[in-house]
């Protein structure tokens, strides 16, 4: 481009081109193609969709996997982009993968609580998965808040059908000394969840996003762009950065009633480990979980620190249980180069031995 | 590089070629000056000590006040100054220089930011800001609702009420669909051939035990009819034990199912 224009030195031309590429990336923002693994909708309820991935692919393992994601952000981080997708990897390994996508809640969903999500969404979704796959059991996989929901579900329905429970950075113990900065911010003295519910209905995604970014402001506000420029200057591919940037800026509102409970019951009162969480009058007792458990955590996770996750391993009564700790952060654990080398193969091998007839 | 390198538009060179601004022009001048100072090459250059002092003064003037960042800011200034004066090869591109600096200092900045974000005055300030934001939004929403009402146009609240009704209807349709599915497939636990065979096998076993018990009862009745006293039960211990245990399990299962149905969990 610059050659035709004039006599600038090749060095300057190169720099200019790279600057232009960076500027273009920043202006284009969310333009990456994400969630490319073929899928079909097998069930829908309100905004939620239950997807089955690559239905035509050969299924080597008879136990399907049902993935549950958090109520904030979108679940396509599990299927970020071709060759950087946990879902794509698992389907290629012969697993029958399903994902319950909560969708984007509208104002009319502000009353939806964890009771509704666990009992009226996850419960029927498990039935649909079993019927669709003609299976006699399933693996429940929960990520982040989805992990907490999956654990609650497993505690309420510890039937023989639940073959395995896999939790990825699932917040379980919300004791103030374990929750890091987020615990401090959500303390009763500083945050009234009722006020936010009354004011906004659903808590806006911008508010949630900013709070999450402020947990690590230097990395999130500067480091993200430093990483982008570094890739450009070193002429490395920027597709993953693009996809991640799209995902981090693509939040969903937090349904009001669920937010109130998440802050009030979980963060402020730490009811889950105390056995005081009740869903439609039924106490969630984590010791009811007796199926094989793989509990995964990251040492650099600032959203769900390791001390918040690891207590589950002691709270369940499963004989077959494992705490798998990676030297990674909350999302890096799932999508980084390290994830492909460590987490994905670990998941596959762990599930393979527990997904037989 | 020309003196016009920081200009905003392209200029023509004596040979008629277009010339474009060097985006790093200012940085280059600063870079060249520092290098020149170090090498003592250029006339009028200042001494390294003067440069260091100048650098410190500039950093001092730009330090963020009352944020708790001043010590770190000063530390960074000293680091950069030392790096420049050490004769180490610095990147000629300012962006590369910034990235190198960021990578070297990110951890320290993060620690400082984390420390600041934990301070009670910052937490109180953030809490107050959120409260003000929420209350302002609440008031605006209320005013907007009132406005829509006065204009006799549907408000956002009205639309969400209608949407909620749609969701309720959808849920009812779902329940009907679910009931049909239950009817067609039975419960998912029995949806597969293996599970059905298991259930039928268990039923057959129970029928066998029932028949065996009936035989015992008939035998006892026959003995009574023949004028004799009912003989004590002499059936094999294990069979009786098994029967009791199974009955217990069965009852427990029924109780569980009944409880679950009653408790609204839909766990059938």
XYZ file of C-alpha atoms in Angstrom:
625
model
C 0.000 0.000 0.000
C 2.622 2.546 1.064
C 4.977 1.716 -1.821
C 2.666 3.231 -4.334
C 2.317 6.340 -2.241
C 5.821 7.540 -1.907
C 9.235 7.545 -0.426
C 8.709 6.660 3.208
C 11.324 4.224 4.439
C 10.285 0.553 4.572
C 10.569 0.713 8.351
C 8.117 3.598 8.581
C 5.816 1.979 6.030
C 5.806 -1.199 8.068
C 5.095 0.683 11.277
C 2.326 2.649 9.599
C 0.729 -0.515 8.291
C 0.825 -2.094 11.712
C -0.602 0.981 13.370
C -3.383 0.998 10.795
C -4.122 -2.668 11.428
C -4.347 -2.024 15.167
C -6.601 0.967 14.670
C -8.843 -1.091 12.389
C -9.072 -3.856 14.972
C -10.043 -1.393 17.664
C -12.663 0.258 15.485
C -14.150 -2.974 14.169
C -14.541 -4.323 17.706
C -16.739 -7.422 17.785
C -16.257 -8.857 14.337
C -14.961 -12.344 15.037
C -16.851 -15.441 13.959
C -17.455 -17.438 17.105
C -19.401 -20.584 17.985
C -18.728 -22.355 14.693
C -19.190 -25.994 15.708
C -22.347 -27.308 13.967
C -25.278 -27.602 16.349
C -29.017 -28.110 16.460
C -31.593 -26.807 18.895
C -33.202 -29.757 20.635
C -35.277 -27.875 23.168
C -36.268 -24.298 23.900
C -37.892 -22.632 26.856
C -38.403 -18.897 27.133
C -35.011 -17.446 26.060
C -33.082 -20.621 26.806
C -31.963 -23.044 24.111
C -30.594 -26.529 24.494
C -28.061 -27.248 21.759
C -26.704 -30.574 20.657
C -23.321 -30.263 18.967
C -22.339 -31.993 15.772
C -25.272 -34.410 15.939
C -24.133 -36.323 12.864
C -20.638 -37.028 14.239
C -19.847 -40.500 15.498
C -20.454 -40.838 19.244
C -17.926 -43.151 20.829
C -19.084 -42.651 24.391
C -22.636 -43.516 25.441
C -22.809 -40.942 28.252
C -23.669 -37.476 26.908
C -22.323 -34.272 28.441
C -24.675 -31.451 29.407
C -22.887 -28.111 29.795
C -24.291 -25.399 32.025
C -22.942 -21.899 31.748
C -23.179 -18.808 33.974
C -26.092 -16.381 33.810
C -23.730 -13.557 32.810
C -21.723 -13.441 29.562
C -22.451 -15.774 26.713
C -21.597 -19.449 26.579
C -19.863 -19.383 23.206
C -16.583 -19.069 25.111
C -16.918 -22.857 25.318
C -16.991 -22.939 21.523
C -14.890 -19.874 20.871
C -13.584 -20.483 17.376
C -12.405 -23.370 15.224
C -9.303 -24.990 16.711
C -9.801 -23.064 19.948
C -13.017 -24.623 21.162
C -13.511 -27.045 24.017
C -16.804 -28.194 22.520
C -15.232 -28.847 19.125
C -12.475 -30.816 20.844
C -14.862 -32.954 22.887
C -17.103 -33.717 19.913
C -14.041 -34.685 17.876
C -13.112 -37.058 20.719
C -16.462 -38.789 20.240
C -18.462 -37.211 23.066
C -22.100 -36.272 22.658
C -22.092 -32.647 23.825
C -25.101 -30.518 24.778
C -25.118 -26.933 25.984
C -27.882 -25.125 27.822
C -27.685 -21.519 26.630
C -29.693 -19.205 28.905
C -30.133 -16.587 26.193
C -30.474 -12.878 26.906
C -33.063 -12.125 29.598
C -35.616 -9.419 28.935
C -37.348 -7.158 31.462
C -40.007 -9.838 31.829
C -37.391 -12.241 33.200
C -36.323 -10.092 36.130
C -38.167 -12.426 38.510
C -36.286 -15.523 37.415
C -34.367 -16.971 40.312
C -32.032 -19.911 40.844
C -35.088 -21.992 41.764
C -36.457 -21.442 38.294
C -33.168 -22.032 36.540
C -32.273 -25.195 38.431
C -35.713 -26.786 38.696
C -37.494 -25.566 35.591
C -34.633 -25.378 33.127
C -31.792 -27.706 34.079
C -34.146 -30.486 35.206
C -36.112 -30.736 31.930
C -32.895 -30.227 29.960
C -31.400 -33.360 31.528
C -34.504 -35.311 30.505
C -34.278 -34.008 26.949
C -30.611 -34.964 26.779
C -31.343 -38.514 27.938
C -34.173 -38.928 25.491
C -32.344 -37.402 22.569
C -29.225 -39.490 23.141
C -31.174 -42.583 24.214
C -28.734 -42.723 27.109
C -28.998 -44.190 30.583
C -26.963 -41.498 32.230
C -25.320 -38.158 31.637
C -22.382 -36.033 32.711
C -23.168 -32.604 34.098
C -20.536 -29.984 33.320
C -20.746 -26.545 34.927
C -18.559 -23.521 34.326
C -18.276 -20.629 36.781
C -21.733 -19.760 38.147
C -23.015 -22.574 35.943
C -20.833 -24.828 38.082
C -22.535 -23.618 41.235
C -25.906 -24.282 39.614
C -24.769 -27.721 38.442
C -23.578 -28.544 41.977
C -26.939 -27.473 43.413
C -28.732 -29.588 40.862
C -26.514 -32.600 41.566
C -27.214 -32.206 45.288
C -30.981 -32.104 44.720
C -31.119 -34.919 42.177
C -28.402 -37.386 43.042
C -29.993 -40.146 40.989
C -28.183 -42.975 39.245
C -28.681 -41.123 35.988
C -26.104 -38.528 36.953
C -22.930 -40.396 36.071
C -20.340 -37.633 36.512
C -20.060 -34.062 37.693
C -17.390 -31.811 36.197
C -17.032 -28.314 37.615
C -14.812 -25.677 36.114
C -13.966 -22.770 38.439
C -17.251 -23.108 40.281
C -17.688 -20.770 43.265
C -18.787 -22.854 46.231
C -17.431 -21.379 49.452
C -18.199 -17.672 49.693
C -16.519 -16.983 53.029
C -15.122 -13.414 52.885
C -11.525 -14.542 53.217
C -11.928 -16.802 50.181
C -13.700 -14.586 47.694
C -10.964 -12.006 47.099
C -11.757 -8.511 45.935
C -15.206 -9.502 44.701
C -16.151 -10.594 48.216
C -15.044 -7.249 49.574
C -17.065 -5.292 47.031
C -20.199 -7.343 47.551
C -20.078 -6.999 51.328
C -23.386 -5.909 52.896
C -21.782 -2.591 53.859
C -21.049 -1.743 50.241
C -23.693 -3.353 48.087
C -27.448 -3.617 48.458
C -28.681 -6.137 45.862
C -32.303 -5.141 46.515
C -31.616 -1.580 45.457
C -30.160 -2.751 42.143
C -33.085 -5.094 41.572
C -35.631 -2.358 42.313
C -33.809 0.154 40.131
C -32.816 -1.893 37.119
C -34.861 -5.085 37.202
C -32.152 -7.054 35.447
C -28.727 -5.758 36.398
C -27.227 -4.222 33.239
C -24.379 -6.091 31.610
C -22.232 -2.924 31.567
C -22.358 -2.764 35.348
C -21.368 -6.414 35.675
C -18.667 -6.094 32.993
C -17.104 -3.064 34.620
C -17.079 -4.759 38.011
C -15.395 -7.805 36.512
C -12.819 -5.665 34.712
C -12.104 -3.631 37.811
C -11.030 -6.792 39.587
C -7.861 -6.557 37.520
C -7.956 -3.080 36.018
C -4.399 -2.957 34.717
C -4.635 -6.275 32.855
C -8.159 -5.684 31.610
C -7.958 -2.047 30.561
C -4.327 -1.900 29.431
C -3.055 -5.467 29.162
C -5.776 -6.497 26.721
C -4.700 -3.834 24.244
C -1.017 -4.354 24.953
C -1.531 -7.994 23.968
C -3.234 -6.916 20.760
C -0.437 -4.532 19.767
C 2.164 -7.107 20.662
C 0.535 -9.633 18.335
C 0.369 -7.084 15.543
C 3.941 -5.888 15.917
C 5.244 -9.434 16.083
C 3.023 -10.415 13.155
C 1.227 -13.114 15.097
C -2.386 -14.060 14.298
C -4.944 -11.903 16.097
C -7.997 -14.128 15.561
C -8.045 -15.428 19.126
C -7.659 -11.904 20.481
C -10.498 -10.785 18.253
C -12.762 -13.611 19.451
C -11.923 -13.050 23.102
C -12.433 -9.320 22.746
C -15.828 -9.937 21.215
C -16.775 -12.260 24.044
C -15.632 -9.944 26.840
C -17.671 -7.096 25.355
C -20.740 -9.216 24.753
C -22.264 -9.528 28.193
C -25.832 -10.277 29.180
C -27.874 -8.656 31.936
C -28.031 -10.555 35.200
C -31.669 -11.539 35.910
C -32.675 -9.444 38.927
C -33.993 -12.104 41.313
C -31.045 -14.397 40.601
C -28.668 -11.465 41.161
C -30.273 -10.689 44.522
C -29.816 -14.284 45.597
C -26.274 -14.526 44.176
C -25.134 -11.491 46.147
C -27.383 -11.824 49.194
C -27.492 -15.577 49.812
C -24.201 -16.656 48.318
C -21.698 -13.812 48.698
C -23.089 -12.055 51.749
C -24.421 -14.986 53.764
C -22.398 -17.890 52.357
C -25.476 -20.115 52.573
C -24.367 -22.808 50.131
C -21.653 -24.437 52.217
C -23.770 -23.979 55.330
C -26.517 -26.039 53.729
C -28.961 -23.143 53.989
C -29.774 -22.641 50.323
C -33.348 -23.679 49.661
C -34.880 -24.116 46.246
C -38.681 -24.242 46.535
C -38.326 -25.303 50.116
C -35.711 -27.986 49.480
C -32.375 -27.637 51.166
C -29.361 -28.020 48.946
C -27.066 -30.402 50.778
C -23.804 -30.790 48.893
C -23.033 -34.007 50.758
C -25.770 -35.624 48.650
C -23.377 -35.536 45.722
C -21.956 -39.032 45.451
C -21.150 -39.388 41.759
C -17.584 -39.102 40.393
C -16.431 -35.492 40.623
C -13.760 -33.591 38.728
C -13.313 -30.175 40.320
C -11.128 -27.854 38.229
C -9.635 -24.588 39.433
C -7.006 -22.048 38.433
C -4.349 -20.578 40.705
C -4.540 -17.214 38.903
C -8.327 -17.024 38.915
C -9.349 -13.678 40.419
C -13.078 -14.099 39.758
C -13.364 -17.437 41.497
C -10.169 -17.891 43.505
C -8.910 -21.383 44.241
C -9.927 -21.294 47.955
C -13.501 -20.651 46.839
C -13.595 -23.732 44.649
C -11.610 -26.399 46.417
C -13.837 -26.953 49.513
C -16.379 -28.798 47.368
C -14.014 -31.726 47.064
C -14.359 -32.258 50.816
C -18.065 -31.494 51.017
C -19.243 -34.213 48.628
C -19.456 -37.877 49.566
C -18.159 -39.127 46.212
C -15.504 -41.805 46.498
C -14.163 -40.979 43.062
C -13.228 -37.307 43.236
C -10.351 -35.161 42.065
C -9.298 -31.548 42.411
C -7.400 -30.554 39.293
C -5.533 -27.257 39.607
C -4.023 -25.385 36.688
C -1.705 -22.410 36.706
C -4.179 -20.239 34.834
C -6.851 -17.590 35.209
C -10.634 -17.788 35.035
C -10.920 -17.793 31.247
C -7.343 -18.583 30.248
C -7.876 -21.942 31.877
C -10.384 -22.740 29.163
C -9.063 -21.076 26.013
C -5.324 -20.505 26.291
C -2.603 -22.567 24.628
C -2.056 -24.188 28.019
C -5.704 -25.231 28.093
C -5.293 -27.218 24.905
C -2.258 -28.976 26.310
C -3.515 -29.601 29.830
C -7.193 -29.081 30.476
C -8.746 -30.512 27.332
C -6.808 -33.799 27.289
C -7.355 -34.160 31.032
C -11.098 -33.699 30.617
C -11.245 -36.137 27.758
C -9.284 -38.868 29.516
C -11.182 -38.404 32.795
C -14.539 -38.593 31.040
C -13.539 -41.423 28.747
C -12.984 -43.819 31.632
C -16.292 -42.806 33.204
C -18.518 -42.574 30.150
C -18.857 -46.232 29.290
C -21.942 -48.424 29.347
C 13.214 11.692 8.076
C 12.312 15.313 7.493
C 11.450 18.072 9.910
C 7.931 17.835 8.641
C 7.635 14.308 9.826
C 5.079 15.271 12.491
C 2.901 17.078 9.990
C -0.647 15.998 9.468
C -0.641 15.468 5.756
C 1.596 14.188 3.008
C 4.024 16.646 1.456
C 5.936 16.522 -1.796
C 9.662 15.898 -1.899
C 11.985 17.729 -4.328
C 11.712 14.724 -6.620
C 7.948 15.043 -6.625
C 7.287 11.966 -4.485
C 4.723 12.112 -1.737
C 6.183 12.031 1.742
C 4.233 10.866 4.764
C 4.550 11.791 8.394
C 6.571 9.600 10.659
C 4.099 8.551 13.379
C 6.955 8.229 15.826
C 8.495 11.595 15.019
C 8.342 13.097 18.488
C 9.460 9.900 20.108
C 12.390 9.678 17.671
C 13.556 13.161 18.534
C 13.418 12.355 22.225
C 15.104 9.036 21.579
C 17.831 10.621 19.442
C 18.400 13.339 22.026
C 18.818 10.787 24.807
C 21.129 8.715 22.680
C 23.096 11.775 21.695
C 23.386 12.831 25.291
C 24.676 9.446 26.225
C 27.227 9.467 23.436
C 28.059 13.143 23.848
C 27.652 13.485 20.093
C 25.488 16.525 19.707
C 26.181 20.095 20.488
C 24.115 21.632 23.197
C 23.161 18.271 24.690
C 22.714 18.071 28.415
C 24.647 15.839 30.767
C 23.239 12.460 31.898
C 22.742 13.847 35.395
C 20.794 16.801 34.026
C 18.729 14.486 31.873
C 17.925 12.326 34.867
C 16.938 15.354 36.888
C 14.767 16.647 34.056
C 13.140 13.271 33.730
C 12.391 13.138 37.456
C 10.923 16.616 37.387
C 8.672 15.732 34.504
C 7.485 12.573 36.240
C 7.045 14.482 39.471
C 4.885 17.040 37.708
C 2.688 14.375 36.118
C 2.400 12.070 39.137
C -1.201 11.188 40.019
C -1.970 13.097 43.210
C -3.838 11.638 46.168
C -4.397 8.282 44.533
C -1.725 6.416 46.409
C 0.159 5.898 43.157
C 2.896 8.517 43.727
C 5.515 6.147 45.203
C 5.045 3.696 42.360
C 5.089 6.518 39.827
C 8.414 7.759 41.194
C 9.787 4.232 41.199
C 8.788 3.826 37.548
C 10.425 7.147 36.666
C 13.660 6.061 38.241
C 13.497 2.716 36.462
C 12.952 4.296 33.069
C 15.623 6.865 33.640
C 18.124 4.208 34.699
C 17.239 2.118 31.672
C 17.747 5.027 29.301
C 21.053 5.993 30.800
C 22.357 2.468 30.986
C 22.996 2.501 27.278
C 20.691 -0.497 26.851
C 19.162 -0.812 23.401
C 15.755 0.775 23.560
C 13.183 0.125 20.827
C 13.008 2.915 18.271
C 9.263 2.520 17.933
C 7.442 4.229 20.826
C 4.760 1.567 20.856
C 7.346 -1.162 21.256
C 8.953 0.896 23.965
C 5.619 1.213 25.755
C 4.961 -2.540 25.470
C 8.364 -3.350 26.843
C 7.787 -0.932 29.695
C 4.291 -2.349 30.325
C 5.520 -5.933 30.423
C 8.268 -4.951 32.846
C 5.982 -3.045 35.171
C 2.533 -4.657 34.825
C 2.851 -6.734 37.932
C 3.766 -3.763 40.095
C 0.939 -1.652 38.701
C -1.506 -4.502 39.286
C -0.420 -4.913 42.872
C -0.724 -1.191 43.483
C -4.169 -1.076 41.882
C -5.318 -4.058 43.922
C -4.127 -2.372 47.101
C -5.984 0.811 46.232
C -9.187 -1.021 45.333
C -9.219 -2.621 48.776
C -9.071 0.686 50.635
C -12.176 1.436 52.641
C -12.466 5.000 51.294
C -12.401 3.697 47.726
C -14.994 1.031 48.570
C -17.242 3.640 50.191
C -16.873 5.934 47.211
C -17.683 3.117 44.764
C -20.647 2.054 46.859
C -21.951 5.625 46.935
C -21.511 5.967 43.153
C -23.467 2.780 42.498
C -26.218 3.880 44.843
C -26.508 7.288 43.178
C -26.479 5.677 39.739
C -29.173 3.159 40.747
C -31.423 5.782 42.362
C -31.042 8.145 39.416
C -31.930 5.343 37.026
C -34.912 4.415 39.191
C -36.183 7.999 39.109
C -35.667 8.281 35.365
C -37.519 5.047 34.852
C -40.379 6.234 37.004
C -40.540 9.546 35.137
C -40.429 7.758 31.808
C -43.276 5.455 32.885
C -45.314 8.467 33.983
C -44.584 10.224 30.724
C -45.703 7.245 28.674
C -48.852 6.987 30.747
C -49.696 10.664 30.169
C -49.057 10.305 26.456
C -51.177 7.170 26.450
C -48.502 5.084 24.801
C -47.394 1.680 26.039
C -44.432 1.927 28.347
C -41.540 -0.495 28.690
C -43.249 -1.906 31.745
C -46.427 -2.587 29.740
C -44.436 -4.388 27.081
C -42.645 -6.502 29.672
C -46.033 -7.371 31.235
C -47.267 -8.628 27.877
C -44.013 -10.522 27.342
C -44.456 -12.111 30.749
C -47.923 -13.296 29.762
C -46.456 -14.838 26.628
C -43.850 -16.624 28.741
C -46.571 -17.968 31.042
C -48.556 -19.286 28.071
C -45.380 -20.791 26.634
C -44.708 -22.522 29.951
C -48.210 -23.990 29.918
C -47.719 -25.313 26.406
C -44.396 -26.756 27.541
C -46.090 -28.571 30.389
C -48.650 -30.067 28.029
C -45.868 -31.110 25.673
C -43.974 -32.614 28.578
C -47.036 -34.536 29.718
C -47.403 -35.954 26.215
C -43.780 -36.941 26.156
C -44.106 -38.632 29.531
C -47.088 -40.497 28.154
C -45.292 -41.536 24.996
C -41.833 -42.304 26.386
C -42.570 -42.889 30.066
C -40.057 -41.435 32.455
C -36.604 -40.951 31.008
C -35.231 -43.561 33.383
C -37.216 -46.112 31.431
C -36.703 -44.615 28.036
C -34.152 -47.125 26.825
C -34.403 -50.815 25.980
C -31.921 -51.778 28.693
C -33.779 -49.886 31.366
C -37.113 -51.336 30.276
C -35.695 -54.870 30.409
C -34.357 -54.139 33.902
C -37.726 -52.866 35.068
C -39.561 -55.889 33.598
C -37.026 -58.239 35.216
C -37.591 -56.623 38.610
C -41.364 -56.913 38.148
C -41.066 -60.612 37.307
C -38.984 -61.184 40.423
C -41.606 -59.531 42.578
C -44.358 -61.600 40.934
C -42.397 -64.776 41.702
C -42.069 -63.792 45.334
C -45.752 -62.936 45.479
C -46.660 -66.334 44.015
C -44.402 -68.051 46.525
C -46.059 -66.157 49.397
C -49.498 -67.060 48.039
C -48.452 -70.705 48.007
C -47.484 -70.463 51.659
C -50.794 -68.839 52.538
C -52.738 -71.481 50.587
C -50.759 -74.248 52.282
C -51.511 -72.744 55.698
C -55.204 -72.360 54.838
C -55.345 -75.963 53.681
C -53.843 -77.097 56.966
C -56.405 -75.031 58.895
C -59.191 -76.465 56.711
C -57.953 -79.944 57.525
C -58.404 -79.191 61.265
C -54.763 -78.704 62.051
C -53.104 -75.617 63.553
C -51.255 -73.320 61.196
C -47.686 -74.525 61.032
C -44.923 -72.036 61.838
C -43.271 -70.507 58.803
C -40.404 -72.775 57.883
C -39.591 -71.242 54.562
C -35.854 -70.807 53.911
C -34.374 -67.900 55.833
C -32.556 -66.173 53.014
C -35.630 -66.095 50.806
C -37.665 -64.526 53.589
C -34.900 -62.063 54.367
C -34.578 -61.139 50.747
C -38.292 -60.682 50.466
C -38.390 -58.347 53.465
C -35.474 -56.333 52.289
C -36.869 -55.947 48.823
C -40.246 -54.962 50.189
C -38.519 -52.372 52.332
C -36.650 -51.018 49.339
C -39.796 -50.964 47.335
C -41.662 -49.007 49.978
C -38.781 -46.639 50.390
C -38.743 -46.106 46.666
C -42.450 -45.443 46.593
C -42.133 -43.058 49.517
C -39.314 -41.250 47.807
C -41.216 -40.971 44.578
C -44.311 -39.798 46.396
C -42.317 -37.278 48.409
C -40.618 -35.970 45.333
C -43.894 -35.603 43.518
C -45.345 -33.792 46.474
C -42.372 -31.544 46.975
C -42.723 -30.026 43.565
C -39.259 -30.979 42.332
C -40.798 -32.939 39.506
C -38.439 -35.782 40.323
C -40.508 -38.716 39.208
